Tab-separated table of C-alpha atoms in Angstrom:
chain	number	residue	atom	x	y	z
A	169	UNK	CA	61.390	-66.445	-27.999
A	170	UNK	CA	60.724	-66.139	-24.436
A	171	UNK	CA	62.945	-66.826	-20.961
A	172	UNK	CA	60.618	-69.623	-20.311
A	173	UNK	CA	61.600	-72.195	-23.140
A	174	UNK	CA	65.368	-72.092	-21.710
A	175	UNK	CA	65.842	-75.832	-20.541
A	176	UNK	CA	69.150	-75.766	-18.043
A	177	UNK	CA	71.770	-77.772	-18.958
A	178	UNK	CA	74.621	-75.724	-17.076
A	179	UNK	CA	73.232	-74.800	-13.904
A	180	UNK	CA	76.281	-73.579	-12.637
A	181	UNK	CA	77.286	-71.009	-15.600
A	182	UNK	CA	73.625	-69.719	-14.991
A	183	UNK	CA	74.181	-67.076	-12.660
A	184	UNK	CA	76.714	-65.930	-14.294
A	185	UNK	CA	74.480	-65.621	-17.165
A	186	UNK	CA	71.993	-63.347	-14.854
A	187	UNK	CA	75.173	-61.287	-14.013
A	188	UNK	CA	76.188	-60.052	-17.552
A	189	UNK	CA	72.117	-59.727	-17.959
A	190	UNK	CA	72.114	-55.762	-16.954
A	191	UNK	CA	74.961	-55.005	-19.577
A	192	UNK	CA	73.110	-57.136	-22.647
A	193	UNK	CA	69.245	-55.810	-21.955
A	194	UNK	CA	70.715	-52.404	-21.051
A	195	UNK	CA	73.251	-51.230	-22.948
A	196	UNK	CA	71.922	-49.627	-26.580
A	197	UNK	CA	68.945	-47.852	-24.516
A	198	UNK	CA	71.220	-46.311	-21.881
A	199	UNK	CA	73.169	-44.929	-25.141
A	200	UNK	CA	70.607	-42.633	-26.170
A	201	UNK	CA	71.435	-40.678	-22.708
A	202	UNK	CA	74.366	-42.307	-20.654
A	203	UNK	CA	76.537	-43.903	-23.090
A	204	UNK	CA	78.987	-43.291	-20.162
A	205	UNK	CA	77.627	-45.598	-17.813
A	206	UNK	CA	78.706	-48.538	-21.008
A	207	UNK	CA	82.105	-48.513	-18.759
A	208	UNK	CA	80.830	-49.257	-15.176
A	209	UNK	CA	78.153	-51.609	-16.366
A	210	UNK	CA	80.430	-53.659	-18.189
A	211	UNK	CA	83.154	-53.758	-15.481
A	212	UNK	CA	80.922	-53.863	-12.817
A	213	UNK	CA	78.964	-57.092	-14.694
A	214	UNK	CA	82.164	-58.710	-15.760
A	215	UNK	CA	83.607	-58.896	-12.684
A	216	UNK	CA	80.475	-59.843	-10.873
A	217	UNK	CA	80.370	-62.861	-13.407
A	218	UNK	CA	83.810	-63.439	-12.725
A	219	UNK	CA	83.642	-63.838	-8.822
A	220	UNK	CA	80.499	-65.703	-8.789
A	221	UNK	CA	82.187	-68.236	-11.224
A	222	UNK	CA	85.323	-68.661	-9.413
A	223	UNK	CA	82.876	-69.222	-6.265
A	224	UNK	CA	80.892	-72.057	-7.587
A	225	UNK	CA	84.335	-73.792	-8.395
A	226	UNK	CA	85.958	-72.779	-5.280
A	227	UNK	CA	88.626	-71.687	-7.298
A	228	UNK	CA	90.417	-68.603	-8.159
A	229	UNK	CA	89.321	-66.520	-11.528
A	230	UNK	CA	91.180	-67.882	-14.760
A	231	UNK	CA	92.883	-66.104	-16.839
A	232	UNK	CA	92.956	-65.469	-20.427
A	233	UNK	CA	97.111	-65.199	-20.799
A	234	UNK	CA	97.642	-63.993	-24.042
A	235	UNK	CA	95.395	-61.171	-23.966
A	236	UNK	CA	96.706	-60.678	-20.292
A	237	UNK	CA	100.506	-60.476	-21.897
A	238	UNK	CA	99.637	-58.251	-24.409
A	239	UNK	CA	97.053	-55.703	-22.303
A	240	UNK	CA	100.469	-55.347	-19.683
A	241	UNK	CA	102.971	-54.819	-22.429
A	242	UNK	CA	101.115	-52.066	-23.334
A	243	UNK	CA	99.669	-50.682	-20.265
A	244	UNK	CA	103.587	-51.398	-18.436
A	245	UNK	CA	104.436	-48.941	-21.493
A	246	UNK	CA	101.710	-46.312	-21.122
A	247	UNK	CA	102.812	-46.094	-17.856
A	248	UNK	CA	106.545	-45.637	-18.898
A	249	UNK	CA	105.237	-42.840	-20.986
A	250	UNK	CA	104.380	-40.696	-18.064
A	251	UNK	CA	108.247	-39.614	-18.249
A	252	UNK	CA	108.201	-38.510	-21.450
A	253	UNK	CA	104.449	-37.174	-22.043
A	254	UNK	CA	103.216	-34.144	-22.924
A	255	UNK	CA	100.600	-34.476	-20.385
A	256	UNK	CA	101.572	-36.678	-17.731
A	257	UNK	CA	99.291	-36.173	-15.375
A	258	UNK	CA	96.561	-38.207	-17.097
A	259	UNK	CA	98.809	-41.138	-17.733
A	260	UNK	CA	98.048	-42.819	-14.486
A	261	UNK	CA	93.931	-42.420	-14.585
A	262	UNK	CA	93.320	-43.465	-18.054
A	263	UNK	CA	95.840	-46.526	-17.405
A	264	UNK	CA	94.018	-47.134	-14.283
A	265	UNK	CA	90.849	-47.167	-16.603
A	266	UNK	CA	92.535	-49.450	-19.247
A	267	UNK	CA	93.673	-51.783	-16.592
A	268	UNK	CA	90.056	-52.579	-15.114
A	269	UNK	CA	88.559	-52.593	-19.001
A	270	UNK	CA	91.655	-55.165	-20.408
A	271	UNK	CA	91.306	-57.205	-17.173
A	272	UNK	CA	87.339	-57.747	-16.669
A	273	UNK	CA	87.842	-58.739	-20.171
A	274	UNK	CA	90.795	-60.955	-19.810
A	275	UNK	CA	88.996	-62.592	-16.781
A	276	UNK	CA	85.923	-63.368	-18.488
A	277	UNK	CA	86.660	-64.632	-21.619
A	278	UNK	CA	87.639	-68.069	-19.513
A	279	UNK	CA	83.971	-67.649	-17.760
A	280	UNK	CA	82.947	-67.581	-21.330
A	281	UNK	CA	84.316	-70.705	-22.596
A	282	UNK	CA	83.169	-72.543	-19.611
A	283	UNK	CA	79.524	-71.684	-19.911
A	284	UNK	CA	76.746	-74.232	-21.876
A	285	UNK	CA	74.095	-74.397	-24.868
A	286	UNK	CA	71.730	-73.056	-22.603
A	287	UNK	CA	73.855	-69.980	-20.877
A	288	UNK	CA	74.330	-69.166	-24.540
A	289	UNK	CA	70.432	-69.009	-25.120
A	290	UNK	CA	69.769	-66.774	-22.806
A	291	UNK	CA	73.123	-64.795	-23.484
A	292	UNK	CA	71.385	-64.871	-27.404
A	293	UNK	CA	67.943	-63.749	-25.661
A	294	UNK	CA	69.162	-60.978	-24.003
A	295	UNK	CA	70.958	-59.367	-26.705
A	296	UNK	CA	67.865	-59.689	-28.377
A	297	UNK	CA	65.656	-57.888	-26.067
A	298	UNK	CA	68.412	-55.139	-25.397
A	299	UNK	CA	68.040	-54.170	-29.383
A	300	UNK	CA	64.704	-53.857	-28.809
A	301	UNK	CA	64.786	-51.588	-25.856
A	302	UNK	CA	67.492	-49.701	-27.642
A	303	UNK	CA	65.546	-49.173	-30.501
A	304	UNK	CA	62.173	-48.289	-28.862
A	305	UNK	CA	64.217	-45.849	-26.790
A	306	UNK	CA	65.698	-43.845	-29.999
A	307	UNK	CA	62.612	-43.734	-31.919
A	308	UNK	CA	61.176	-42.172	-28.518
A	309	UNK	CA	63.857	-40.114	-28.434
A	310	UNK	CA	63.676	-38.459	-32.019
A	311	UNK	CA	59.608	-38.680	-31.731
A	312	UNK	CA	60.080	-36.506	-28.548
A	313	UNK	CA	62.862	-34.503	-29.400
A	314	UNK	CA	65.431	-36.321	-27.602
A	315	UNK	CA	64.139	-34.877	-24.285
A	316	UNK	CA	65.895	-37.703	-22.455
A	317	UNK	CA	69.184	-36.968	-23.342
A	318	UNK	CA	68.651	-32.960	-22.730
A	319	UNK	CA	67.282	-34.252	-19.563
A	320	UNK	CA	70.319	-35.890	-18.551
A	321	UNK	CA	72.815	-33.441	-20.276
A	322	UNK	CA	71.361	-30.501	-18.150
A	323	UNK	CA	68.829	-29.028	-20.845
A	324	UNK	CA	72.188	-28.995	-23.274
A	325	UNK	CA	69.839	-28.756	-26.326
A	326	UNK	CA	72.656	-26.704	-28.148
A	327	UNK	CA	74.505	-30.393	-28.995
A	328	UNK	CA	74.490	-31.083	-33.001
A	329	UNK	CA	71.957	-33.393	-33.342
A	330	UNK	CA	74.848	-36.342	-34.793
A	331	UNK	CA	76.081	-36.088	-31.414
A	332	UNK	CA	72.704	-36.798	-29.973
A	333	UNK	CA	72.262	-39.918	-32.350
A	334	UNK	CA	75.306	-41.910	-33.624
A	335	UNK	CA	76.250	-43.596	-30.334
A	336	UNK	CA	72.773	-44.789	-29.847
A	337	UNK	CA	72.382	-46.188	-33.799
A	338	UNK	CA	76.056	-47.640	-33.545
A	339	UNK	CA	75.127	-49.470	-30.107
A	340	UNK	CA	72.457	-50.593	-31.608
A	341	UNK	CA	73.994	-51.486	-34.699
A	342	UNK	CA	76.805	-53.522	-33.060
A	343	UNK	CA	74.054	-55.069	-30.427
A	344	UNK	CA	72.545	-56.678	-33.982
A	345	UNK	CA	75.905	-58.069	-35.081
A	346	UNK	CA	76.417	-59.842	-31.938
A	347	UNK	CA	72.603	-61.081	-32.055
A	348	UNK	CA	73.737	-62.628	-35.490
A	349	UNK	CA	75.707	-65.657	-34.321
A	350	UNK	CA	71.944	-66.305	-31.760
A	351	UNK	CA	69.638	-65.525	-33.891
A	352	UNK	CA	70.266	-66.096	-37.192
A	353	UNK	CA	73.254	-68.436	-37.615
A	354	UNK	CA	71.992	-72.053	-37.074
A	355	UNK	CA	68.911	-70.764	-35.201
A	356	UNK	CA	65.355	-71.777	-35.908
A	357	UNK	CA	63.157	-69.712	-38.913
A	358	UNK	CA	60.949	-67.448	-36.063
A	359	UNK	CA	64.486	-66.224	-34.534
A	360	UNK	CA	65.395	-65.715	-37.951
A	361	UNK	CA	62.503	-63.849	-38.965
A	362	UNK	CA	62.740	-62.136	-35.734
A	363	UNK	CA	66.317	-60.881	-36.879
A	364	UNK	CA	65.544	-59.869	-40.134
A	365	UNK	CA	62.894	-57.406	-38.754
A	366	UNK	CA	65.399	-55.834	-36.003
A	367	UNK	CA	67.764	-55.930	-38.872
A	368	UNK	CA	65.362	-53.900	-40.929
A	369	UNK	CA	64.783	-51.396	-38.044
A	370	UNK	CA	69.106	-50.501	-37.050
A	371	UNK	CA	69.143	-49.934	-40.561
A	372	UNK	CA	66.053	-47.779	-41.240
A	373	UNK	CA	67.489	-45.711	-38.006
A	374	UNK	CA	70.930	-45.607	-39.574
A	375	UNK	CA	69.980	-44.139	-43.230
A	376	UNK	CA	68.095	-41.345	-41.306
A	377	UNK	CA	70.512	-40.585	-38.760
A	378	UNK	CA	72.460	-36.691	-38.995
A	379	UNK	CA	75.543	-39.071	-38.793
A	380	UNK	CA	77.775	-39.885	-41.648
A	381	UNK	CA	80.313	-41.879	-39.966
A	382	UNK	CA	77.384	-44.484	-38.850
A	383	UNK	CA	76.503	-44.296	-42.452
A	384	UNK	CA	79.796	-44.889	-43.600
A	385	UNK	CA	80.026	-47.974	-41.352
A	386	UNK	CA	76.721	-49.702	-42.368
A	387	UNK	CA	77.754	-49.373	-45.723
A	388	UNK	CA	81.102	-51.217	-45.180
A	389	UNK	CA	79.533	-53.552	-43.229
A	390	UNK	CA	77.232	-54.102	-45.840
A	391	UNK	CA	80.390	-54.710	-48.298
A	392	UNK	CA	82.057	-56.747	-45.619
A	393	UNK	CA	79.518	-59.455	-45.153
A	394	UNK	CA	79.947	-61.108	-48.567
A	395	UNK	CA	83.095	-60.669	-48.902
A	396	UNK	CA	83.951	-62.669	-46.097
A	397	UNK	CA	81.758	-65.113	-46.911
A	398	UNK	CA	83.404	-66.117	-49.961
A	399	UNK	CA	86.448	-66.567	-48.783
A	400	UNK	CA	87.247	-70.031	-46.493
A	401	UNK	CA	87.426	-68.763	-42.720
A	402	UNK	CA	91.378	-68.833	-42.569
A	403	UNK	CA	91.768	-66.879	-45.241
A	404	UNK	CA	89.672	-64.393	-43.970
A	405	UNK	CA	91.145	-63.805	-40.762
A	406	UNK	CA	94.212	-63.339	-42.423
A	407	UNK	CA	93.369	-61.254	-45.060
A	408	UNK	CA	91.329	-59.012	-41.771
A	409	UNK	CA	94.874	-59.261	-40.011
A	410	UNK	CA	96.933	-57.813	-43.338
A	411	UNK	CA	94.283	-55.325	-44.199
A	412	UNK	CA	93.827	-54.004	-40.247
A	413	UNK	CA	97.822	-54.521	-39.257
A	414	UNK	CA	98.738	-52.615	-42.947
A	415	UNK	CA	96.290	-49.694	-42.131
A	416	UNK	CA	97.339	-49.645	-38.413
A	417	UNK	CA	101.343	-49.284	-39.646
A	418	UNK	CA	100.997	-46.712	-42.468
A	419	UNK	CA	98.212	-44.622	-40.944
A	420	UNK	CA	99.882	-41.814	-40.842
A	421	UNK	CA	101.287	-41.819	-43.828
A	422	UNK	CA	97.516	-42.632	-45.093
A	423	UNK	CA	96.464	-39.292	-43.172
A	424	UNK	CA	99.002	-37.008	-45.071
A	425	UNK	CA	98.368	-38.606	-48.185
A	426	UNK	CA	94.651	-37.430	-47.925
A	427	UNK	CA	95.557	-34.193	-46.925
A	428	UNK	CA	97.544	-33.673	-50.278
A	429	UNK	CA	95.902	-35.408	-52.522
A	430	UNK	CA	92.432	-34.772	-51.646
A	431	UNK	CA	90.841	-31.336	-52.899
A	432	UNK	CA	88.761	-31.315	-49.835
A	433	UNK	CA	89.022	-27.794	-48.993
A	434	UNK	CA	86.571	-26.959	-51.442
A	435	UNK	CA	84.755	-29.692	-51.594
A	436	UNK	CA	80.649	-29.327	-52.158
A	437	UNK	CA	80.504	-33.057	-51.383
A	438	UNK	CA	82.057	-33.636	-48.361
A	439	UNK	CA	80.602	-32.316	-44.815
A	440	UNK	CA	82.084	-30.166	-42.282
A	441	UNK	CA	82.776	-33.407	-40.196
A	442	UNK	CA	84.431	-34.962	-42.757
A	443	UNK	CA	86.489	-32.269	-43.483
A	444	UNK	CA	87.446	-31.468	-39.900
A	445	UNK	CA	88.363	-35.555	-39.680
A	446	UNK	CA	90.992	-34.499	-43.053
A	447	UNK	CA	92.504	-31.457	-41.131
A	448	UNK	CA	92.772	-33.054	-37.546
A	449	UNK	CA	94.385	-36.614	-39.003
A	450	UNK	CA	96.899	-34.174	-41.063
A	451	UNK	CA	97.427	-32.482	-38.033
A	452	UNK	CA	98.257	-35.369	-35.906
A	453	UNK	CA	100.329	-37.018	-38.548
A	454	UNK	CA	102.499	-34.237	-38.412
A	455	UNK	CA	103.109	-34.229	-34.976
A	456	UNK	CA	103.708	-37.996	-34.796
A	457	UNK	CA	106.539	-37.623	-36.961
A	458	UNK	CA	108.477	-35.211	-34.594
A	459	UNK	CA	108.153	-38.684	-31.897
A	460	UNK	CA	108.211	-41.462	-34.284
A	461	UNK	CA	109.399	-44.136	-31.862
A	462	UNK	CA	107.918	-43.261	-28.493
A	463	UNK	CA	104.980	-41.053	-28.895
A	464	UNK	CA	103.762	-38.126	-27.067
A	465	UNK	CA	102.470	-40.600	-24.030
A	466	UNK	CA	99.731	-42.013	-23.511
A	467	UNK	CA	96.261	-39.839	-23.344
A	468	UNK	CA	98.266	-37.295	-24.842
A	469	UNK	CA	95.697	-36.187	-27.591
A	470	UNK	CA	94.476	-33.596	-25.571
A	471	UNK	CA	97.347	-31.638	-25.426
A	472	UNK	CA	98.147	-31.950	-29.305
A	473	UNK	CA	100.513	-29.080	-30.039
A	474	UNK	CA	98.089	-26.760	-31.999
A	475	UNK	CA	95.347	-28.571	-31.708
A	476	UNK	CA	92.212	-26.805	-32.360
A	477	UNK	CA	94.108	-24.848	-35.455
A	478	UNK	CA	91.247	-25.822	-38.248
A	479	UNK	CA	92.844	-23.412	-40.726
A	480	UNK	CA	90.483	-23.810	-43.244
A	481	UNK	CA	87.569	-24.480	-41.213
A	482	UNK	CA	88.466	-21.679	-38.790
A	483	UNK	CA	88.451	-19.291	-41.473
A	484	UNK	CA	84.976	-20.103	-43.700
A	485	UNK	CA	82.952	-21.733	-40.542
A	486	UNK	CA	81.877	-19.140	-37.703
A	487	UNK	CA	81.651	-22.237	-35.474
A	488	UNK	CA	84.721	-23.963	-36.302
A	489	UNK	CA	86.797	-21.451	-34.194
A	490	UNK	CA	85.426	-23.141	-31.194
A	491	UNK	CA	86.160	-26.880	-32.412
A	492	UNK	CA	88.987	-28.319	-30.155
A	493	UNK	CA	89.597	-32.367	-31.644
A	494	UNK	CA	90.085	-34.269	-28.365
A	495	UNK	CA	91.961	-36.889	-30.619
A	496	UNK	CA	92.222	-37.529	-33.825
A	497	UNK	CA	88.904	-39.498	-34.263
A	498	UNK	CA	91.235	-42.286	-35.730
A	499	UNK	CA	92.252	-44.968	-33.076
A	500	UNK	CA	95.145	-46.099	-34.770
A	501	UNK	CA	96.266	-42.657	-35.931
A	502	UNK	CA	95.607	-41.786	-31.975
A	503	UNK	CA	98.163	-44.795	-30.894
A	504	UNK	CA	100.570	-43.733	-33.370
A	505	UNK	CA	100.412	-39.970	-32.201
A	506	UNK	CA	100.293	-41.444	-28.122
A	507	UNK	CA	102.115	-44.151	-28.109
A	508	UNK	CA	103.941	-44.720	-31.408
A	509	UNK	CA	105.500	-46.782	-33.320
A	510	UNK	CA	105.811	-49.451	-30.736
A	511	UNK	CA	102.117	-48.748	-29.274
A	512	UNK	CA	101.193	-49.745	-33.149
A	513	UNK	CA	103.237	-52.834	-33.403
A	514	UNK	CA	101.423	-54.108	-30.313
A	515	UNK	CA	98.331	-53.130	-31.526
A	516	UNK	CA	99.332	-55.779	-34.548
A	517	UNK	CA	100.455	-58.257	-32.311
A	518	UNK	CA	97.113	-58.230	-30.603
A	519	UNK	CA	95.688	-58.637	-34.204
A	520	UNK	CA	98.025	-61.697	-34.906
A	521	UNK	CA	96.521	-63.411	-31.976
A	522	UNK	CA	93.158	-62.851	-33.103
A	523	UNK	CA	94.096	-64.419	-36.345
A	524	UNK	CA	95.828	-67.113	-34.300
A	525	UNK	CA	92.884	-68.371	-32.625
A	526	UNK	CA	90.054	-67.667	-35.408
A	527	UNK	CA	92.242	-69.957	-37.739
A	528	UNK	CA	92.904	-72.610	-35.226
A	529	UNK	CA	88.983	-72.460	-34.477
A	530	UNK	CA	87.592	-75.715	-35.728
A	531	UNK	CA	83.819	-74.576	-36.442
A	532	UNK	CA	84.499	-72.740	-39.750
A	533	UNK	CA	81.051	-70.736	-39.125
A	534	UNK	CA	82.285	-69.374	-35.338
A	535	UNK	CA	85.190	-68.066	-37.312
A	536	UNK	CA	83.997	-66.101	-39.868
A	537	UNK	CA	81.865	-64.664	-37.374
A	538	UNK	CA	84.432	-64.038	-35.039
A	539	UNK	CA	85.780	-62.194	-37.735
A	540	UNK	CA	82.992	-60.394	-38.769
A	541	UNK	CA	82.740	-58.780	-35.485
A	542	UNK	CA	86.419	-58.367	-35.212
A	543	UNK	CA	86.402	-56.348	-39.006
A	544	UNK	CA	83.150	-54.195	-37.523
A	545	UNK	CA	85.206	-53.371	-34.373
A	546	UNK	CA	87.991	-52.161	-36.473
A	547	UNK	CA	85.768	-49.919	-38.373
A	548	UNK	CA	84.566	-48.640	-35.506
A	549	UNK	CA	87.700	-46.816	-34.395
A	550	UNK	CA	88.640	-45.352	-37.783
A	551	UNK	CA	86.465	-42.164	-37.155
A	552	UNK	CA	83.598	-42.127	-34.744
A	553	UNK	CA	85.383	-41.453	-31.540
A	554	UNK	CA	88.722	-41.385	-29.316
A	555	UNK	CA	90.236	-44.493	-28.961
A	556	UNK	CA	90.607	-44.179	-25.079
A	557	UNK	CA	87.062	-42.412	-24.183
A	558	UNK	CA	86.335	-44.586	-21.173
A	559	UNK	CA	82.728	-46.080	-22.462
A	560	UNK	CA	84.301	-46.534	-26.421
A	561	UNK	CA	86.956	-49.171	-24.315
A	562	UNK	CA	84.477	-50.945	-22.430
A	563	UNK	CA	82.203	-50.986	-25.810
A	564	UNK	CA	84.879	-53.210	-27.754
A	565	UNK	CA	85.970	-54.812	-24.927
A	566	UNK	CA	82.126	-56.366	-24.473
A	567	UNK	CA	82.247	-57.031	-28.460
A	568	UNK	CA	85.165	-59.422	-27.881
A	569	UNK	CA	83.690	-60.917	-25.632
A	570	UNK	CA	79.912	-61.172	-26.906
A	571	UNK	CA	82.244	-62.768	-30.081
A	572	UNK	CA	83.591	-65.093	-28.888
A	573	UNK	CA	80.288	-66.272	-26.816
A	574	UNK	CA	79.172	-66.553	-30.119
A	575	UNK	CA	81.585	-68.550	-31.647
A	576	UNK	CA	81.108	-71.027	-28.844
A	577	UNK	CA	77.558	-71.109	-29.454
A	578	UNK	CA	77.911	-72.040	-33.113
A	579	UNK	CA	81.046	-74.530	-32.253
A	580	UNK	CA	78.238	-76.300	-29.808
A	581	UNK	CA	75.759	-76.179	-31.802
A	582	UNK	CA	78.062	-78.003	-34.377
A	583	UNK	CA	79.441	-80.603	-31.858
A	584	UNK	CA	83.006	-79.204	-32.355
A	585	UNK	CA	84.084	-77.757	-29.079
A	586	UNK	CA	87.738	-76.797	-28.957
């Protein structure tokens, strides 16, 4: 598949297209060094897309305004929390950050739904070719010893080597999932076969990656897939929204549950990771109880009462004395602890309206996908990273919106446009 065999039907949408090109060609191979710079390239391309659309049509931007309701509930709340937070004096930046990340998203998705067949070829194109970069790039980088990343880390060769690795395989990973609803999904047999061999390669990188939670991930994915197949596309966005919303309400509960039931102290098959996951989700359980209601405020994590006290860890693992948990590596364990129990209930209102639209979506294939992607996402912030680390926002945020590019692909491609 090359650019050349795009025919233009949507001349208009194009250079919008070209816009968001930088952020789909450039994302998983910036990972293996930057994976900070995933923030301003997708706010920086989203908005670019966003003000040449509203240019051609000599209009202002649209706006998507359900996700805009729901994004200022919560970020009008985060910002309430600076009275009551633990450490108010990052309230303001990291809601300035959430504000830009919600709205280039809530801006674009209408940019999305205006574009054509052929804006979602080359959308499906570039996707493609930014796997492959990404993946040439990491199998440079472990052939050479990851000298790029030292390079641009300051010669920090002391980093675990997981740390070096996982956001790179799970870019890539999630840059394959997307390419599923161009390249596979009602696409021709050389895109398919095309697929199958990137396919092949995210998960040759991901069984011989140092990281266990990208392990952990592939293998639900792996799980998921079929399981959504079976089931007729409304029933599984709902059954996504009761699994996701009941795991989002009792997670805390969850955490202390695996703290005392779980003999993981002296475990010979779990990792230190693992086991320093158990201990920091027990600890932040424990503190969410004492502010139930309100939280701690927002991008409060960091100043966890205690945190850094790995008991056991501490005590059998010279290095553990230095671990500090910047969060709880569990995004809805993280809102709970931040924001609580009405950060959480947003969080599942924001689920209902995914649900909402993937079961009023007409093309039955757009939404499984949609919830395929939505599932992944989800899986994504159970243990991998803080919920509110700048490039991990603007990461999901670009899933949503690759999503539901793809569901408008397939709904074209089926002659069932909403």
């Amino acid at each position: 598949m090359s650019l050349s065999d795009i025919s233009v039907d949507n001349g208009r949408s194009a250079a919008a297209v070209w816009a968001l090109a930088p952020l789909l060609m450039l994302g998983p191979l910036l990972s293996c060094g930057i994976p900070g710079v995933m923030a301003p390239l997708f706010i920086g391309c989203a908005l670019v897309a966003v003000s040449i659309d509203s240019w051609q049509r000599r209009a202002r931007p649209d706006i998507d305004r359900g996700l805009a309701t729901l994004f200022g509930a919560f970020l009008a709340f985060g910002i309430a929390s600076i009275v009551w937070s633990i450490n108010p004096e990052h309230v303001l930046p990291k809601t300035i950050q959430l504000i830009l990340n919600f709205g280039a998203s809530a801006l674009l998705v209408p940019v999305i739904g205006r574009m054509g067949t052929a804006d979602f070829k080359r959308i499906g194109v570039f996707l493609m070719i930014g796997l492959g970069l990404g993946l040439a790039m990491y199998l440079s980088e472990v052939a050479d010893g990851f000298k790029f990343y030292d390079l641009l880390r300051g010669g920090s060769d002391h980093d675990p080597i997981d740390s070096k690795q996982n956001k790179a395989v799970v870019l890539s990973a999630l840059w394959l999932y997307l390419a599923f609803a161009f390249f596979f999904l009602r696409a021709g047999w050389r895109k398919r076969v095309i697929f199958v061999l990137a396919a092949a390669c995210v998960i040759g990188i991901t069984i011989f990656t140092h990281s266990a939670s990208a392990q952990v991930v592939l293998l639900a994915v792996i799980a998921l897939t079929p399981a959504l197949l079976l089931f007729p596309a409304r029933t599984g966005a709902l059954l996504t929204l009761a699994v996701s919303g009941l795991i989002v309400a009792t997670m805390p509960m969850i955490a202390l549950e695996i703290d005392a039931r779980v003999e993981w102290r002296n475990s010979s098959v779990l990792n230190d990771s693992i086991k320093s996951r158990i201990e920091i989700w027990d600890q932040a359980a424990r503190r969410t109880r004492e502010k139930t209601f309100l939280g701690w405020g927002l991008d409060s994590a960091r100043a966890m009462p205690n945190r850094g006290e790995l008991s056991y860890l501490a005590a059998t693992r010279p290095y553990a004395r230095y671990i500090h948990h910047l969060h709880p590596h569990n995004g809805p364990l993280q809102i709970w602890f931040e924001t609580g129990a009405a950060g959480a209930a947003m969080l599942v209102f924001l689920f209902a309206l995914f649900a909402r639209r993937l079961c009023a979506w007409r093309d039955t294939t757009g939404a499984r996908f949609g919830t395929f992607i939505w599932a992944v996402a989800f899986l994504y912030t159970l243990s991998i990273w803080g919920i509110w680390q700048t490039w991990f926002v603007s990461t999901l945020c670009f899933a949503g919106v690759a999503a539901y590019a793809g569901m408008r692909r397939l709904a074209l491609e089926h002659s069932a446009v909403r």
